[in-house]
Short mmCIF file of C-alpha atoms and ligand atoms in Angstrom, two decimals:
data_model
loop_
_atom_site.label_atom_id
_atom_site.label_comp_id
_atom_site.label_asym_id
_atom_site.label_seq_id
_atom_site.Cartn_x
_atom_site.Cartn_y
_atom_site.Cartn_z
CA MET A 5 29.09 102.52 -227.09
CA VAL A 6 25.67 101.59 -228.00
CA ASP A 7 25.32 100.37 -231.58
CA GLY A 8 22.98 102.27 -233.77
CA PHE A 9 19.30 100.46 -234.37
CA LEU A 10 16.12 101.01 -235.69
CA TYR A 11 13.06 100.19 -233.64
CA ALA A 12 9.52 100.37 -234.14
CA GLN A 13 6.53 99.48 -232.27
CA PRO A 14 2.93 100.40 -233.55
CA VAL A 15 0.79 98.66 -231.13
CA LYS A 16 -1.36 100.59 -228.45
CA ILE A 17 -1.06 98.66 -225.43
CA ARG A 18 -3.37 98.85 -222.46
CA PHE A 19 -2.07 96.64 -219.49
CA GLY A 20 -3.56 95.91 -215.91
CA GLU A 21 -5.81 93.91 -213.89
CA GLY A 22 -9.58 94.98 -215.08
CA CYS A 23 -8.46 96.76 -218.01
CA PHE A 24 -10.68 94.14 -220.31
CA GLU A 25 -13.70 95.60 -218.59
CA LYS A 26 -12.69 98.91 -220.40
CA LEU A 27 -12.94 97.33 -223.98
CA GLY A 28 -16.06 99.55 -224.72
CA GLU A 29 -13.86 102.79 -224.25
CA LEU A 30 -11.15 101.25 -226.74
CA LEU A 31 -14.06 100.57 -229.35
CA ASP A 32 -15.02 104.30 -228.98
CA GLU A 33 -11.33 105.61 -229.14
CA LEU A 34 -10.91 103.54 -232.53
CA GLY A 35 -14.37 104.18 -233.91
CA VAL A 36 -15.04 100.40 -233.91
CA GLN A 37 -18.94 100.01 -234.60
CA ARG A 38 -19.48 96.33 -235.60
CA ALA A 39 -16.87 93.66 -234.37
CA VAL A 40 -16.37 89.95 -234.83
CA LEU A 41 -14.95 88.35 -231.68
CA VAL A 42 -12.86 85.25 -231.79
CA SER A 43 -11.96 82.86 -228.96
CA GLY A 44 -11.28 79.34 -227.74
CA ARG A 45 -14.06 77.38 -225.95
CA HIS A 46 -13.20 78.38 -222.67
CA PHE A 47 -14.38 81.93 -223.36
CA ALA A 48 -17.66 81.12 -225.44
CA PRO A 49 -20.04 81.85 -222.55
CA GLN A 50 -18.72 85.06 -222.03
CA ALA A 51 -18.67 86.00 -225.77
CA GLU A 52 -22.27 85.02 -225.59
CA ARG A 53 -23.01 87.42 -222.94
CA MET A 54 -20.83 90.34 -224.62
CA THR A 55 -22.83 89.84 -227.99
CA ALA A 56 -26.17 89.73 -226.19
CA ALA A 57 -25.24 92.83 -224.34
CA ASP A 58 -23.55 95.08 -226.98
CA GLY A 59 -24.55 95.76 -230.42
CA ARG A 60 -20.97 96.57 -231.45
CA PHE A 61 -19.98 92.97 -230.87
CA ALA A 62 -21.73 91.80 -234.13
CA ALA A 63 -20.80 87.92 -233.78
CA ALA A 64 -18.90 85.61 -232.37
CA PHE A 65 -16.53 82.59 -233.46
CA CYS A 66 -15.61 80.58 -230.30
CA ALA A 67 -14.31 77.34 -231.61
CA VAL A 68 -10.70 77.83 -232.17
CA GLU A 69 -8.58 74.93 -231.34
CA GLN A 70 -4.97 74.68 -230.49
CA ASN A 71 -2.53 74.70 -233.56
CA PRO A 72 -5.57 76.59 -235.29
CA GLN A 73 -6.55 75.57 -238.67
CA LEU A 74 -7.40 77.64 -241.75
CA SER A 75 -10.92 76.40 -241.18
CA GLY A 76 -11.18 78.79 -238.61
CA VAL A 77 -10.20 81.54 -240.30
CA GLU A 78 -12.50 80.96 -243.34
CA GLU A 79 -15.43 80.73 -240.80
CA THR A 80 -14.51 84.11 -239.01
CA VAL A 81 -13.91 85.78 -242.55
CA ARG A 82 -17.41 84.51 -243.49
CA LEU A 83 -18.91 86.15 -240.19
CA CYS A 84 -17.06 89.48 -240.85
CA ARG A 85 -18.22 89.63 -244.50
CA GLU A 86 -22.09 88.71 -243.40
CA HIS A 87 -22.23 91.40 -240.79
CA GLY A 88 -19.90 94.02 -242.69
CA ALA A 89 -17.31 93.95 -239.79
CA ASP A 90 -14.98 96.93 -239.38
CA ALA A 91 -12.97 94.97 -236.83
CA VAL A 92 -11.83 91.64 -235.26
CA ILE A 93 -11.20 90.91 -231.72
CA GLY A 94 -8.83 87.91 -230.71
CA ILE A 95 -9.54 86.85 -227.14
CA GLY A 96 -7.24 83.83 -226.16
CA GLY A 97 -4.24 82.24 -226.17
CA GLY A 98 -1.93 82.54 -229.67
CA SER A 99 -4.51 80.15 -231.36
CA ALA A 100 -7.46 82.87 -230.92
CA MET A 101 -5.48 85.78 -231.77
CA ASP A 102 -3.72 84.52 -234.76
CA THR A 103 -6.89 83.35 -236.18
CA ALA A 104 -8.44 86.97 -235.52
CA LYS A 105 -5.58 88.26 -237.19
CA TYR A 106 -5.49 86.40 -240.51
CA ALA A 107 -8.93 86.68 -240.86
CA ALA A 108 -8.86 90.55 -240.28
CA ALA A 109 -6.53 90.74 -243.08
CA VAL A 110 -8.33 88.44 -245.54
CA ALA A 111 -12.14 89.70 -244.88
CA PRO A 112 -12.22 93.15 -246.71
CA ASN A 113 -10.31 91.74 -249.71
CA ALA A 114 -11.04 89.70 -252.75
CA GLY A 115 -10.54 85.78 -252.26
CA ASP A 116 -10.72 83.17 -250.06
CA ALA A 117 -8.18 82.49 -246.93
CA ILE A 118 -6.50 79.65 -248.78
CA ASP A 119 -5.63 81.87 -251.85
CA TYR A 120 -3.70 83.69 -249.34
CA TYR A 121 -2.32 80.79 -247.68
CA ARG A 122 -1.24 79.26 -251.08
CA GLY A 123 0.44 82.66 -252.17
CA ARG A 124 -1.69 83.08 -254.79
CA ARG A 125 -2.83 86.69 -253.20
CA SER A 126 -0.99 88.95 -251.12
CA PHE A 127 -1.92 91.00 -247.77
CA ASP A 128 -2.58 94.42 -247.87
CA ALA A 129 -1.84 96.15 -244.35
CA LYS A 130 -3.71 99.16 -245.35
CA SER A 131 -6.99 97.70 -246.23
CA ARG A 132 -7.23 95.03 -243.26
CA LEU A 133 -9.95 95.74 -240.28
CA THR A 134 -9.07 97.13 -237.14
CA ILE A 135 -7.20 94.26 -235.02
CA ILE A 136 -7.58 94.06 -231.11
CA ALA A 137 -5.58 91.31 -229.40
CA VAL A 138 -6.50 90.27 -225.93
CA PRO A 139 -4.25 87.45 -224.41
CA THR A 140 -5.47 85.09 -222.06
CA THR A 141 -2.74 83.11 -221.54
CA ALA A 142 0.79 84.32 -220.78
CA GLY A 143 3.05 83.22 -223.31
CA THR A 144 2.89 84.01 -227.26
CA GLY A 145 3.18 87.84 -227.34
CA SER A 146 1.07 87.41 -230.80
CA GLU A 147 -0.60 90.80 -229.14
CA VAL A 148 2.42 92.79 -230.85
CA THR A 149 3.69 90.66 -233.41
CA GLN A 150 2.82 90.75 -237.26
CA VAL A 151 2.91 87.04 -237.11
CA SER A 152 0.14 84.40 -237.60
CA VAL A 153 0.71 80.74 -237.08
CA ILE A 154 -2.08 78.80 -239.15
CA SER A 155 -1.91 75.30 -239.88
CA CYS A 156 -3.76 73.60 -242.90
CA GLY A 157 -4.01 69.90 -242.19
CA ASP A 158 -0.78 68.75 -241.06
CA GLU A 159 1.11 71.88 -242.29
CA LYS A 160 1.77 74.22 -239.72
CA LYS A 161 2.87 77.67 -241.43
CA THR A 162 4.12 81.18 -239.97
CA THR A 163 3.09 84.25 -241.80
CA ASN A 164 4.95 87.57 -241.13
CA ASP A 165 3.19 90.32 -242.56
CA PRO A 166 2.19 94.07 -241.55
CA ALA A 167 -1.25 93.11 -242.39
CA PHE A 168 -1.35 91.09 -239.00
CA MET A 169 -0.17 93.67 -236.58
CA PRO A 170 -2.76 94.09 -233.97
CA THR A 171 -3.83 97.78 -233.83
CA ALA A 172 -4.38 97.35 -230.17
CA ALA A 173 -3.41 95.03 -227.16
CA VAL A 174 -5.21 94.63 -224.09
CA VAL A 175 -3.50 92.75 -221.30
CA ASP A 176 -5.37 92.14 -218.46
CA PRO A 177 -3.58 89.41 -216.18
CA LEU A 178 -7.10 88.57 -214.49
CA LEU A 179 -7.97 86.85 -217.84
CA THR A 180 -5.16 84.39 -217.25
CA LEU A 181 -6.25 83.23 -213.69
CA GLY A 182 -8.11 80.24 -215.21
CA VAL A 183 -5.40 78.67 -217.32
CA PRO A 184 -4.67 75.16 -216.07
CA PRO A 185 -1.15 74.34 -214.56
CA ARG A 186 0.18 72.35 -217.61
CA THR A 187 -0.81 75.05 -219.98
CA THR A 188 0.64 77.96 -217.61
CA MET A 189 4.20 75.96 -217.79
CA ASN A 190 3.83 75.50 -221.66
CA THR A 191 3.34 79.10 -222.29
CA GLY A 192 5.59 80.65 -219.88
CA LEU A 193 8.26 78.73 -221.23
CA ASP A 194 7.32 79.81 -224.91
CA ALA A 195 7.70 83.41 -223.06
CA ILE A 196 10.96 82.61 -221.90
CA ALA A 197 11.96 81.02 -225.50
CA HIS A 198 10.99 83.99 -226.84
CA ALA A 199 12.85 86.26 -224.84
CA ILE A 200 15.96 84.17 -225.14
CA GLU A 201 15.72 83.86 -228.90
CA GLY A 202 14.90 87.38 -229.58
CA TYR A 203 18.38 88.27 -227.45
CA TRP A 204 20.82 85.98 -229.30
CA SER A 205 18.84 86.28 -232.79
CA LYS A 206 21.54 87.82 -235.25
CA ASN A 207 18.97 90.86 -235.71
CA HIS A 208 18.76 91.73 -231.80
CA GLN A 209 19.42 95.35 -231.22
CA PRO A 210 19.78 97.32 -227.97
CA ILE A 211 16.16 97.91 -227.08
CA THR A 212 14.86 94.47 -227.70
CA ASP A 213 18.09 93.35 -225.35
CA VAL A 214 16.91 95.24 -222.49
CA LEU A 215 13.38 93.75 -222.94
CA ALA A 216 14.43 90.27 -223.18
CA ILE A 217 16.77 90.35 -219.98
CA GLU A 218 13.74 91.86 -218.15
CA ALA A 219 11.10 89.34 -219.51
CA VAL A 220 13.60 86.00 -218.49
CA ARG A 221 14.12 87.54 -214.90
CA LEU A 222 10.39 88.11 -214.27
CA ALA A 223 9.64 84.64 -215.73
CA LEU A 224 12.15 82.69 -213.79
CA ALA A 225 10.96 84.55 -210.52
CA ASN A 226 7.30 83.86 -211.25
CA LEU A 227 6.41 80.86 -213.22
CA GLU A 228 6.73 78.06 -210.83
CA LYS A 229 4.43 80.41 -208.44
CA ALA A 230 1.85 80.70 -211.43
CA PHE A 231 2.24 76.97 -211.87
CA ARG A 232 1.46 76.10 -208.43
CA ASP A 233 -1.06 78.54 -207.62
CA GLY A 234 -3.12 79.78 -210.33
CA SER A 235 -4.83 82.00 -208.11
CA ASP A 236 -1.70 84.02 -207.30
CA ARG A 237 -2.46 87.72 -209.06
CA ASP A 238 0.90 89.05 -208.24
CA ALA A 239 2.47 85.82 -210.21
CA ARG A 240 0.09 86.11 -213.00
CA GLY A 241 0.39 89.73 -213.48
CA ALA A 242 4.26 89.46 -213.40
CA MET A 243 3.95 86.54 -216.05
CA SER A 244 1.63 88.62 -218.35
CA PHE A 245 4.20 91.44 -218.29
CA ALA A 246 6.86 89.14 -218.85
CA SER A 247 5.20 87.51 -222.13
CA LEU A 248 4.57 91.19 -223.18
CA LEU A 249 8.11 92.33 -222.87
CA ALA A 250 9.16 88.67 -224.49
CA GLY A 251 6.57 89.41 -227.51
CA LEU A 252 8.31 92.98 -227.75
CA SER A 253 11.80 91.56 -227.59
CA PHE A 254 11.25 88.99 -230.57
CA ALA A 255 8.77 90.88 -232.59
CA GLN A 256 11.33 92.57 -234.74
CA PRO A 257 14.76 90.35 -234.04
CA LYS A 258 12.45 87.12 -234.74
CA THR A 259 13.30 83.81 -233.20
CA ALA A 260 15.93 81.09 -234.13
CA ALA A 261 17.06 77.67 -233.38
CA CYS A 262 14.64 76.72 -230.52
CA HIS A 263 11.63 77.87 -232.86
CA ALA A 264 13.11 76.31 -235.94
CA CYS A 265 13.06 72.81 -234.08
CA SER A 266 9.63 73.34 -232.90
CA TYR A 267 7.78 73.13 -236.25
CA PRO A 268 9.06 69.42 -236.89
CA LEU A 269 8.46 68.45 -233.24
CA SER A 270 4.89 69.92 -233.28
CA GLU A 271 4.05 68.71 -236.60
CA ARG A 272 5.49 64.98 -236.14
CA TYR A 273 4.85 64.55 -232.68
CA HIS A 274 1.84 67.06 -231.73
CA LEU A 275 3.79 68.80 -229.18
CA PRO A 276 1.93 72.10 -227.68
CA HIS A 277 3.97 75.02 -229.15
CA GLY A 278 5.37 75.90 -225.89
CA GLU A 279 6.38 72.32 -225.06
CA ALA A 280 8.09 72.07 -228.39
CA CYS A 281 10.16 75.18 -228.03
CA ALA A 282 10.77 74.16 -224.67
CA PHE A 283 12.01 70.75 -225.50
CA THR A 284 15.26 71.99 -227.10
CA LEU A 285 15.95 75.26 -225.25
CA ASP A 286 18.08 74.34 -222.43
CA SER A 287 20.12 72.25 -225.01
CA PHE A 288 20.53 75.48 -227.25
CA ILE A 289 21.39 77.50 -224.07
CA ARG A 290 24.46 75.49 -223.70
CA LEU A 291 25.06 75.10 -227.12
CA ASN A 292 24.80 79.09 -227.99
CA ALA A 293 26.62 80.21 -224.58
CA ASP A 294 28.93 82.94 -224.96
CA GLU A 295 29.90 86.26 -223.50
CA ARG A 296 26.71 88.06 -224.37
CA LEU A 297 24.35 85.08 -223.42
CA GLU A 298 26.15 84.88 -220.13
CA LYS A 299 25.33 88.37 -219.65
CA LEU A 300 21.59 87.74 -220.05
CA ALA A 301 21.79 85.04 -217.57
CA ARG A 302 23.25 86.94 -214.89
CA GLY A 303 20.69 89.76 -215.71
CA ALA A 304 17.88 87.15 -215.41
CA GLY A 305 19.22 86.35 -211.79
CA ALA A 306 21.07 83.25 -212.46
CA LYS A 307 25.00 82.76 -211.90
CA ASP A 308 25.59 81.59 -215.46
CA CYS A 309 24.15 79.82 -218.62
CA ALA A 310 24.69 76.46 -217.07
CA GLU A 311 22.14 77.63 -214.39
CA LEU A 312 19.86 78.91 -216.62
CA ALA A 313 19.58 76.01 -218.48
CA ALA A 314 19.24 74.09 -215.45
CA HIS A 315 16.64 76.10 -214.12
CA ILE A 316 14.48 75.79 -217.31
CA ARG A 317 15.24 71.88 -217.35
CA ALA A 318 13.68 71.70 -213.58
CA LEU A 319 10.74 73.71 -214.70
CA LYS A 320 9.73 71.36 -217.47
CA GLU A 321 10.42 68.23 -215.13
CA LEU A 322 8.04 69.84 -212.67
CA ALA A 323 5.35 70.06 -214.93
CA GLY A 324 5.74 66.89 -216.51
CA LEU A 325 6.46 67.88 -219.75
CA ARG A 326 8.47 65.93 -222.47
CA CYS A 327 12.25 66.36 -222.03
CA ARG A 328 13.60 63.10 -223.89
CA LEU A 329 13.06 61.63 -227.40
CA SER A 330 11.92 58.46 -225.74
CA GLU A 331 8.77 60.07 -224.46
CA LEU A 332 7.86 61.03 -228.08
CA ALA A 333 5.46 58.66 -230.25
CA GLY A 334 7.50 56.00 -232.37
CA ASP A 335 11.14 55.51 -232.84
CA VAL A 336 12.82 59.00 -233.54
CA ASP A 337 15.33 59.07 -236.04
CA ALA A 338 17.73 61.96 -234.77
CA ALA A 339 19.62 62.42 -237.66
CA ASP A 340 16.21 62.76 -239.62
CA LEU A 341 14.93 65.05 -237.11
CA ALA A 342 18.24 67.03 -237.45
CA ALA A 343 17.89 67.73 -240.97
CA ALA A 344 13.98 68.65 -240.70
CA CYS A 345 15.02 71.29 -237.99
CA LEU A 346 17.96 72.55 -240.09
CA ALA A 347 15.77 73.14 -242.90
CA HIS A 348 13.70 75.37 -241.17
CA PRO A 349 14.42 79.12 -242.48
CA LEU A 350 14.55 80.30 -238.75
CA MET A 351 17.79 78.22 -238.18
CA ASN A 352 19.49 80.99 -240.30
CA ASN A 353 18.72 83.44 -237.55
CA ASN A 354 20.92 81.48 -234.86
CA PRO A 355 24.15 83.18 -234.02
CA ARG A 356 25.77 79.82 -234.45
CA ARG A 357 25.54 77.66 -237.49
CA PHE A 358 25.02 74.11 -236.45
CA THR A 359 25.90 70.82 -238.95
CA GLN A 360 23.50 68.17 -239.32
CA ASP A 361 25.79 65.88 -237.29
CA GLU A 362 25.99 68.44 -234.47
CA LEU A 363 22.18 68.78 -234.40
CA ALA A 364 21.79 64.83 -234.44
CA ALA A 365 24.16 64.63 -231.59
CA MET A 366 22.00 67.16 -229.34
CA PHE A 367 18.76 64.87 -229.84
CA GLU A 368 20.81 62.03 -229.20
CA ALA A 369 22.05 63.22 -225.90
CA LEU A 370 18.05 63.87 -225.25
CA ARG A 371 17.24 59.96 -225.94
P1 NAD B 12 -3.49 78.21 -227.06
O1 NAD B 12 -3.97 79.71 -227.72
O2 NAD B 12 -3.52 76.95 -228.30
O3 NAD B 12 -4.42 77.83 -225.97
C1 NAD B 12 -3.77 76.61 -225.16
C2 NAD B 12 -5.38 75.92 -224.57
O4 NAD B 12 -5.72 76.92 -223.36
C3 NAD B 12 -6.44 75.98 -225.60
O5 NAD B 12 -7.31 75.01 -225.15
C4 NAD B 12 -7.36 77.35 -224.89
O6 NAD B 12 -8.77 77.20 -225.27
C5 NAD B 12 -6.98 77.36 -223.56
N1 NAD B 12 -7.01 78.56 -222.75
C6 NAD B 12 -6.50 79.54 -223.36
N2 NAD B 12 -6.70 80.65 -222.61
C7 NAD B 12 -7.23 80.20 -221.21
C8 NAD B 12 -7.88 80.80 -220.23
N3 NAD B 12 -7.53 81.95 -219.79
N4 NAD B 12 -8.29 79.80 -219.46
C9 NAD B 12 -8.71 78.24 -219.57
N5 NAD B 12 -8.02 77.91 -220.67
C10 NAD B 12 -7.63 78.72 -221.62
O7 NAD B 12 -2.03 78.13 -226.69
P2 NAD B 12 -0.80 79.49 -226.72
O8 NAD B 12 0.26 78.80 -226.42
O9 NAD B 12 -1.42 80.84 -226.11
O10 NAD B 12 -0.73 79.62 -228.28
C11 NAD B 12 -0.22 78.92 -229.04
C12 NAD B 12 -0.24 79.03 -230.60
O11 NAD B 12 0.31 80.60 -230.75
C13 NAD B 12 0.56 78.37 -231.71
O12 NAD B 12 -0.33 77.96 -232.65
C14 NAD B 12 1.62 78.78 -231.63
O13 NAD B 12 2.35 78.45 -233.03
C15 NAD B 12 1.57 80.45 -231.76
N6 NAD B 12 2.23 81.48 -231.64
C16 NAD B 12 2.24 82.59 -232.38
C17 NAD B 12 2.94 83.58 -232.08
C18 NAD B 12 2.70 84.81 -232.71
O14 NAD B 12 3.43 85.70 -232.61
N7 NAD B 12 1.72 85.30 -233.45
C19 NAD B 12 4.29 83.59 -231.03
C20 NAD B 12 4.02 82.28 -230.48
C21 NAD B 12 3.34 81.28 -230.60
#
């Protein structure tokens, strides 16, 4: 029997090679007249060409860094207000899309970004600007989530609010062809972590289960190919689709233990988001293994959870990602790290409850 569920997905999704070229049609459809573009530096030359060619692209902020800072949101808000923007278009990895989403929610309202970050003001989904999310990595799924992850100094904070849900997503695999191999692996493992965590989340449900299994299957079959040959369009297309499915699979259920641990790992040791999630993913697959997870492993093409975990570990080693505590900066205190991970609210979403000793033992095994 299928369990009862509630599933909602409000984002208009366009997918396919070359669909970014039709961005103008989407602006017409949505009635956008003055948009601010937001991207990382890799996209700056193209953003400049776009603003010169079409008056609807009013301004561009192209200096978003990894683990994006609130200052980038503030600059985007300033541009939106100065140009009377009615839309923000985030083109990039999660960092650019999350900056765009946050700025779109702040710009039309009173107050500064810091007032919202510190909880002195609340977001309002009705008044936010139109948000168009264009992923250029295959990983975060931010184009279909109401999450924005923004840092202020060393504090990295996830905010989950309906005001951040994109109006539309434009997923064009051709935009990912230039992603360097290591970033391809980091982001691809992030997508796998989303799908697996959405699946084992306490809030999983039947539609997201199906999306998760297919996302993991596609990613396991294509991530190594995309890593070895970034120009492999079939592999890039499959990874963009896998990342989108993975985003849909965790958007509602939310993530769990791996993502809980990724925050202290990124804050303390500055691991990029995907690498931080991947650091504990194979360990948690072994610890969370049960009948349901075995079903995902088989559906994704592995013999069982042990083989799934070994495949993920092999991908990390192939790309030279950090797999051991000894590879992190300084002398890591496993018990202290375990305590910080346990304190993260996402840990409550994990199907199994861990003690601090159990988590410390997991980290010690990675020393
Ligand atoms: P990223 O956005 O930080 O990008 C990584 C690097 O790749 C950057 O230097 C970027 O400029 C570069 N880059 C991106 N696309 C490129 C391309 N096509 N060619 C060449 N270089 C390119 O990395 P990410 O992994 O996509 O995003 C990570 C961020 O997203 C983290 O802050 C993470 O916490 C957040 N995140 C958000 C969600 C969400 O639902 N909002 C989900 C997961 C992660």
